[in-house]
Amino acid sequence: MAGDQGIDGGFRRILDAISDGIYVTAPDRTVVYWSEGAERITGYSADEIVGRRCDEEVLGHTDLHGTRLCLDGCPLQDCLDTGRERRIGEVFLRRKDGKRLAVYVKTTSFEMAGERYGVEIFGELESVVGKQLTSRIQELTDSAISDPLTGLFNRRY
């Protein structure tokens, strides 16, 4: 599998067994590991993501207000800078098929060879809060950042 740099084979198998998406970035935010859960949730394979910087906005992380987190307020960058974990209950990402998906995000970091690596763990919000609430959150945020007639993103986005 692509992205085996710095990740022990047994440890990698454990991470791939987890249903949540997990990815690891080098200190410069280059993705060095992309789990099978991340592939399933996003539709992007490890070959498409590993080696790219997470701030290239492939996933287009946004908060409830449509703020593009990769550009302003990235929890993973904050974790890399401070070493403190972050948890965010409602984030949206863009799947490979273009659909927006409500997820929860947790970021953490670890030290290896004197450098701090970032880890983002994300899962489908629906699995935690249920389909009805997730659908309502999706509906409200979509209407806040897109034109109801055309479906295109508005200036708030």
PDB file of C-alpha atoms in Angstrom:
ATOM      1  CA  MET A   1       0.000   0.000   0.000  1.00  0.00           C
ATOM      2  CA  ALA A   2       1.202   3.527  -0.738  1.00  0.00           C
ATOM      3  CA  GLY A   3       2.167   5.635   2.214  1.00  0.00           C
ATOM      4  CA  ASP A   4       4.130   3.133   4.251  1.00  0.00           C
ATOM      5  CA  GLN A   5       6.860   5.673   5.101  1.00  0.00           C
ATOM      6  CA  GLY A   6       7.502   5.752   8.836  1.00  0.00           C
ATOM      7  CA  ILE A   7       4.532   3.527   9.663  1.00  0.00           C
ATOM      8  CA  ASP A   8       5.360   0.039  10.921  1.00  0.00           C
ATOM      9  CA  GLY A   9       3.575  -2.772   9.046  1.00  0.00           C
ATOM     10  CA  GLY A  10       1.753  -4.158  12.100  1.00  0.00           C
ATOM     11  CA  PHE A  11       0.725  -0.701  13.243  1.00  0.00           C
ATOM     12  CA  ARG A  12      -0.529   0.064   9.726  1.00  0.00           C
ATOM     13  CA  ARG A  13      -2.709  -3.082   9.744  1.00  0.00           C
ATOM     14  CA  ILE A  14      -4.256  -2.001  13.038  1.00  0.00           C
ATOM     15  CA  LEU A  15      -5.037   1.460  11.668  1.00  0.00           C
ATOM     16  CA  ASP A  16      -6.539  -0.037   8.510  1.00  0.00           C
ATOM     17  CA  ALA A  17      -8.862  -2.212  10.623  1.00  0.00           C
ATOM     18  CA  ILE A  18     -10.468   0.922  12.131  1.00  0.00           C
ATOM     19  CA  SER A  19     -13.582   2.091  10.285  1.00  0.00           C
ATOM     20  CA  ASP A  20     -12.795   5.792  10.823  1.00  0.00           C
ATOM     21  CA  GLY A  21     -10.581   7.600   8.343  1.00  0.00           C
ATOM     22  CA  ILE A  22      -7.030   8.227   9.528  1.00  0.00           C
ATOM     23  CA  TYR A  23      -4.224  10.062   7.857  1.00  0.00           C
ATOM     24  CA  VAL A  24      -0.757  11.065   8.999  1.00  0.00           C
ATOM     25  CA  THR A  25       1.165  14.097   7.796  1.00  0.00           C
ATOM     26  CA  ALA A  26       4.830  14.962   7.941  1.00  0.00           C
ATOM     27  CA  PRO A  27       5.725  18.277   9.633  1.00  0.00           C
ATOM     28  CA  ASP A  28       5.214  20.118   6.306  1.00  0.00           C
ATOM     29  CA  ARG A  29       1.655  18.654   6.073  1.00  0.00           C
ATOM     30  CA  THR A  30       2.560  16.191   3.316  1.00  0.00           C
ATOM     31  CA  VAL A  31       0.369  13.113   3.728  1.00  0.00           C
ATOM     32  CA  VAL A  32       2.545  10.065   4.452  1.00  0.00           C
ATOM     33  CA  TYR A  33      -0.225   7.605   5.357  1.00  0.00           C
ATOM     34  CA  TRP A  34      -3.867   7.255   4.246  1.00  0.00           C
ATOM     35  CA  SER A  35      -5.940   4.484   5.863  1.00  0.00           C
ATOM     36  CA  GLU A  36      -8.441   2.111   4.298  1.00  0.00           C
ATOM     37  CA  GLY A  37     -11.146   3.857   6.364  1.00  0.00           C
ATOM     38  CA  ALA A  38     -10.152   7.179   4.781  1.00  0.00           C
ATOM     39  CA  GLU A  39     -10.396   5.540   1.355  1.00  0.00           C
ATOM     40  CA  ARG A  40     -13.874   4.195   2.121  1.00  0.00           C
ATOM     41  CA  ILE A  41     -15.228   7.459   3.540  1.00  0.00           C
ATOM     42  CA  THR A  42     -13.767   9.849   0.962  1.00  0.00           C
ATOM     43  CA  GLY A  43     -13.502   7.719  -2.166  1.00  0.00           C
ATOM     44  CA  TYR A  44      -9.837   8.744  -2.597  1.00  0.00           C
ATOM     45  CA  SER A  45      -7.253   5.975  -2.710  1.00  0.00           C
ATOM     46  CA  ALA A  46      -3.946   6.182  -0.877  1.00  0.00           C
ATOM     47  CA  ASP A  47      -2.201   6.499  -4.250  1.00  0.00           C
ATOM     48  CA  GLU A  48      -4.207   9.673  -4.961  1.00  0.00           C
ATOM     49  CA  ILE A  49      -3.485  11.320  -1.585  1.00  0.00           C
ATOM     50  CA  VAL A  50      -0.109  10.174  -0.227  1.00  0.00           C
ATOM     51  CA  GLY A  51       2.596  12.639  -1.216  1.00  0.00           C
ATOM     52  CA  ARG A  52       0.178  15.565  -1.478  1.00  0.00           C
ATOM     53  CA  ARG A  53      -0.060  18.309   1.111  1.00  0.00           C
ATOM     54  CA  CYS A  54      -3.279  18.225   3.125  1.00  0.00           C
ATOM     55  CA  ASP A  55      -3.666  21.999   2.683  1.00  0.00           C
ATOM     56  CA  GLU A  56      -4.117  21.526  -1.078  1.00  0.00           C
ATOM     57  CA  GLU A  57      -7.813  21.352  -0.157  1.00  0.00           C
ATOM     58  CA  VAL A  58      -8.425  17.988  -1.778  1.00  0.00           C
ATOM     59  CA  LEU A  59     -11.026  17.279   0.915  1.00  0.00           C
ATOM     60  CA  GLY A  60     -12.216  20.885   1.164  1.00  0.00           C
ATOM     61  CA  HIS A  61     -12.798  20.813   4.934  1.00  0.00           C
ATOM     62  CA  THR A  62     -15.359  23.454   5.974  1.00  0.00           C
ATOM     63  CA  ASP A  63     -17.025  24.260   9.265  1.00  0.00           C
ATOM     64  CA  LEU A  64     -20.747  24.843   9.865  1.00  0.00           C
ATOM     65  CA  HIS A  65     -20.435  28.415   8.574  1.00  0.00           C
ATOM     66  CA  GLY A  66     -18.668  27.442   5.363  1.00  0.00           C
ATOM     67  CA  THR A  67     -15.225  28.607   6.517  1.00  0.00           C
ATOM     68  CA  ARG A  68     -12.572  26.728   4.557  1.00  0.00           C
ATOM     69  CA  LEU A  69     -10.533  25.212   7.377  1.00  0.00           C
ATOM     70  CA  CYS A  70      -7.568  24.296   5.177  1.00  0.00           C
ATOM     71  CA  LEU A  71      -6.995  28.019   4.664  1.00  0.00           C
ATOM     72  CA  ASP A  72      -8.184  29.470   7.967  1.00  0.00           C
ATOM     73  CA  GLY A  73      -8.331  27.585  11.250  1.00  0.00           C
ATOM     74  CA  CYS A  74      -6.995  24.172  10.281  1.00  0.00           C
ATOM     75  CA  PRO A  75      -7.168  21.991  13.412  1.00  0.00           C
ATOM     76  CA  LEU A  76      -4.333  19.786  12.140  1.00  0.00           C
ATOM     77  CA  GLN A  77      -2.027  22.782  11.605  1.00  0.00           C
ATOM     78  CA  ASP A  78      -2.893  24.027  15.094  1.00  0.00           C
ATOM     79  CA  CYS A  79      -2.050  20.607  16.494  1.00  0.00           C
ATOM     80  CA  LEU A  80       1.277  20.568  14.623  1.00  0.00           C
ATOM     81  CA  ASP A  81       2.074  24.057  15.917  1.00  0.00           C
ATOM     82  CA  THR A  82       1.068  23.524  19.557  1.00  0.00           C
ATOM     83  CA  GLY A  83       1.145  19.761  20.124  1.00  0.00           C
ATOM     84  CA  ARG A  84      -2.369  19.962  21.618  1.00  0.00           C
ATOM     85  CA  GLU A  85      -5.189  17.685  20.477  1.00  0.00           C
ATOM     86  CA  ARG A  86      -8.279  19.224  18.880  1.00  0.00           C
ATOM     87  CA  ARG A  87     -11.802  17.841  18.520  1.00  0.00           C
ATOM     88  CA  ILE A  88     -14.449  19.316  16.268  1.00  0.00           C
ATOM     89  CA  GLY A  89     -17.946  17.873  16.273  1.00  0.00           C
ATOM     90  CA  GLU A  90     -19.198  19.035  12.903  1.00  0.00           C
ATOM     91  CA  VAL A  91     -16.972  19.456   9.862  1.00  0.00           C
ATOM     92  CA  PHE A  92     -17.789  18.880   6.232  1.00  0.00           C
ATOM     93  CA  LEU A  93     -15.473  17.346   3.692  1.00  0.00           C
ATOM     94  CA  ARG A  94     -15.792  16.907  -0.029  1.00  0.00           C
ATOM     95  CA  ARG A  95     -15.748  13.326  -1.254  1.00  0.00           C
ATOM     96  CA  LYS A  96     -14.143  12.348  -4.548  1.00  0.00           C
ATOM     97  CA  ASP A  97     -17.625  12.173  -6.125  1.00  0.00           C
ATOM     98  CA  GLY A  98     -18.148  15.847  -5.160  1.00  0.00           C
ATOM     99  CA  LYS A  99     -20.683  15.225  -2.387  1.00  0.00           C
ATOM    100  CA  ARG A 100     -20.288  17.044   0.922  1.00  0.00           C
ATOM    101  CA  LEU A 101     -20.205  14.764   3.936  1.00  0.00           C
ATOM    102  CA  ALA A 102     -20.695  15.690   7.600  1.00  0.00           C
ATOM    103  CA  VAL A 103     -17.878  14.263   9.739  1.00  0.00           C
ATOM    104  CA  TYR A 104     -16.385  14.644  13.187  1.00  0.00           C
ATOM    105  CA  VAL A 105     -12.655  15.316  13.411  1.00  0.00           C
ATOM    106  CA  LYS A 106      -9.986  14.718  16.029  1.00  0.00           C
ATOM    107  CA  THR A 107      -6.383  15.767  15.517  1.00  0.00           C
ATOM    108  CA  THR A 108      -3.326  14.751  17.476  1.00  0.00           C
ATOM    109  CA  SER A 109       0.403  14.632  16.927  1.00  0.00           C
ATOM    110  CA  PHE A 110       3.407  12.493  17.744  1.00  0.00           C
ATOM    111  CA  GLU A 111       7.163  12.973  17.724  1.00  0.00           C
ATOM    112  CA  MET A 112       9.413  10.848  15.541  1.00  0.00           C
ATOM    113  CA  ALA A 113      13.119  11.477  14.912  1.00  0.00           C
ATOM    114  CA  GLY A 114      12.786  14.895  16.540  1.00  0.00           C
ATOM    115  CA  GLU A 115       9.962  16.046  14.252  1.00  0.00           C
ATOM    116  CA  ARG A 116       6.251  16.451  14.966  1.00  0.00           C
ATOM    117  CA  TYR A 117       3.855  14.515  12.739  1.00  0.00           C
ATOM    118  CA  GLY A 118       0.136  15.270  12.560  1.00  0.00           C
ATOM    119  CA  VAL A 119      -2.704  12.770  12.696  1.00  0.00           C
ATOM    120  CA  GLU A 120      -6.303  13.423  11.710  1.00  0.00           C
ATOM    121  CA  ILE A 121      -9.006  10.930  12.582  1.00  0.00           C
ATOM    122  CA  PHE A 122     -12.411  11.489  11.027  1.00  0.00           C
ATOM    123  CA  GLY A 123     -15.654   9.578  10.907  1.00  0.00           C
ATOM    124  CA  GLU A 124     -19.088   9.924   9.471  1.00  0.00           C
ATOM    125  CA  LEU A 125     -21.209  12.073  11.782  1.00  0.00           C
ATOM    126  CA  GLU A 126     -24.272  10.014  10.898  1.00  0.00           C
ATOM    127  CA  SER A 127     -22.819   7.004  12.706  1.00  0.00           C
ATOM    128  CA  VAL A 128     -22.692   9.033  15.927  1.00  0.00           C
ATOM    129  CA  VAL A 129     -25.767  11.303  15.909  1.00  0.00           C
ATOM    130  CA  GLY A 130     -28.094   9.468  13.534  1.00  0.00           C
ATOM    131  CA  LYS A 131     -29.348  10.005  10.035  1.00  0.00           C
ATOM    132  CA  GLN A 132     -32.147  12.481  10.796  1.00  0.00           C
ATOM    133  CA  LEU A 133     -29.961  14.975  12.683  1.00  0.00           C
ATOM    134  CA  THR A 134     -27.121  14.649  10.178  1.00  0.00           C
ATOM    135  CA  SER A 135     -29.515  15.307   7.291  1.00  0.00           C
ATOM    136  CA  ARG A 136     -30.866  18.421   9.033  1.00  0.00           C
ATOM    137  CA  ILE A 137     -27.353  19.760   9.732  1.00  0.00           C
ATOM    138  CA  GLN A 138     -26.408  19.109   6.103  1.00  0.00           C
ATOM    139  CA  GLU A 139     -29.550  20.854   4.846  1.00  0.00           C
ATOM    140  CA  LEU A 140     -29.016  23.956   7.000  1.00  0.00           C
ATOM    141  CA  THR A 141     -25.354  24.366   6.149  1.00  0.00           C
ATOM    142  CA  ASP A 142     -25.984  23.771   2.445  1.00  0.00           C
ATOM    143  CA  SER A 143     -28.609  26.528   2.420  1.00  0.00           C
ATOM    144  CA  ALA A 144     -26.251  28.891   4.243  1.00  0.00           C
ATOM    145  CA  ILE A 145     -23.389  28.574   1.753  1.00  0.00           C
ATOM    146  CA  SER A 146     -25.073  27.864  -1.589  1.00  0.00           C
ATOM    147  CA  ASP A 147     -27.603  29.481  -3.874  1.00  0.00           C
ATOM    148  CA  PRO A 148     -30.925  27.624  -3.570  1.00  0.00           C
ATOM    149  CA  LEU A 149     -31.741  28.019  -7.273  1.00  0.00           C
ATOM    150  CA  THR A 150     -28.434  27.058  -8.894  1.00  0.00           C
ATOM    151  CA  GLY A 151     -26.846  25.018  -6.118  1.00  0.00           C
ATOM    152  CA  LEU A 152     -23.589  26.938  -6.659  1.00  0.00           C
ATOM    153  CA  PHE A 153     -21.578  28.173  -3.698  1.00  0.00           C
ATOM    154  CA  ASN A 154     -22.368  31.751  -2.690  1.00  0.00           C
ATOM    155  CA  ARG A 155     -19.973  34.458  -1.495  1.00  0.00           C
ATOM    156  CA  ARG A 156     -20.207  33.216   2.126  1.00  0.00           C
ATOM    157  CA  TYR A 157     -18.483  30.028   0.983  1.00  0.00           C
TER     158      TYR A 157
END
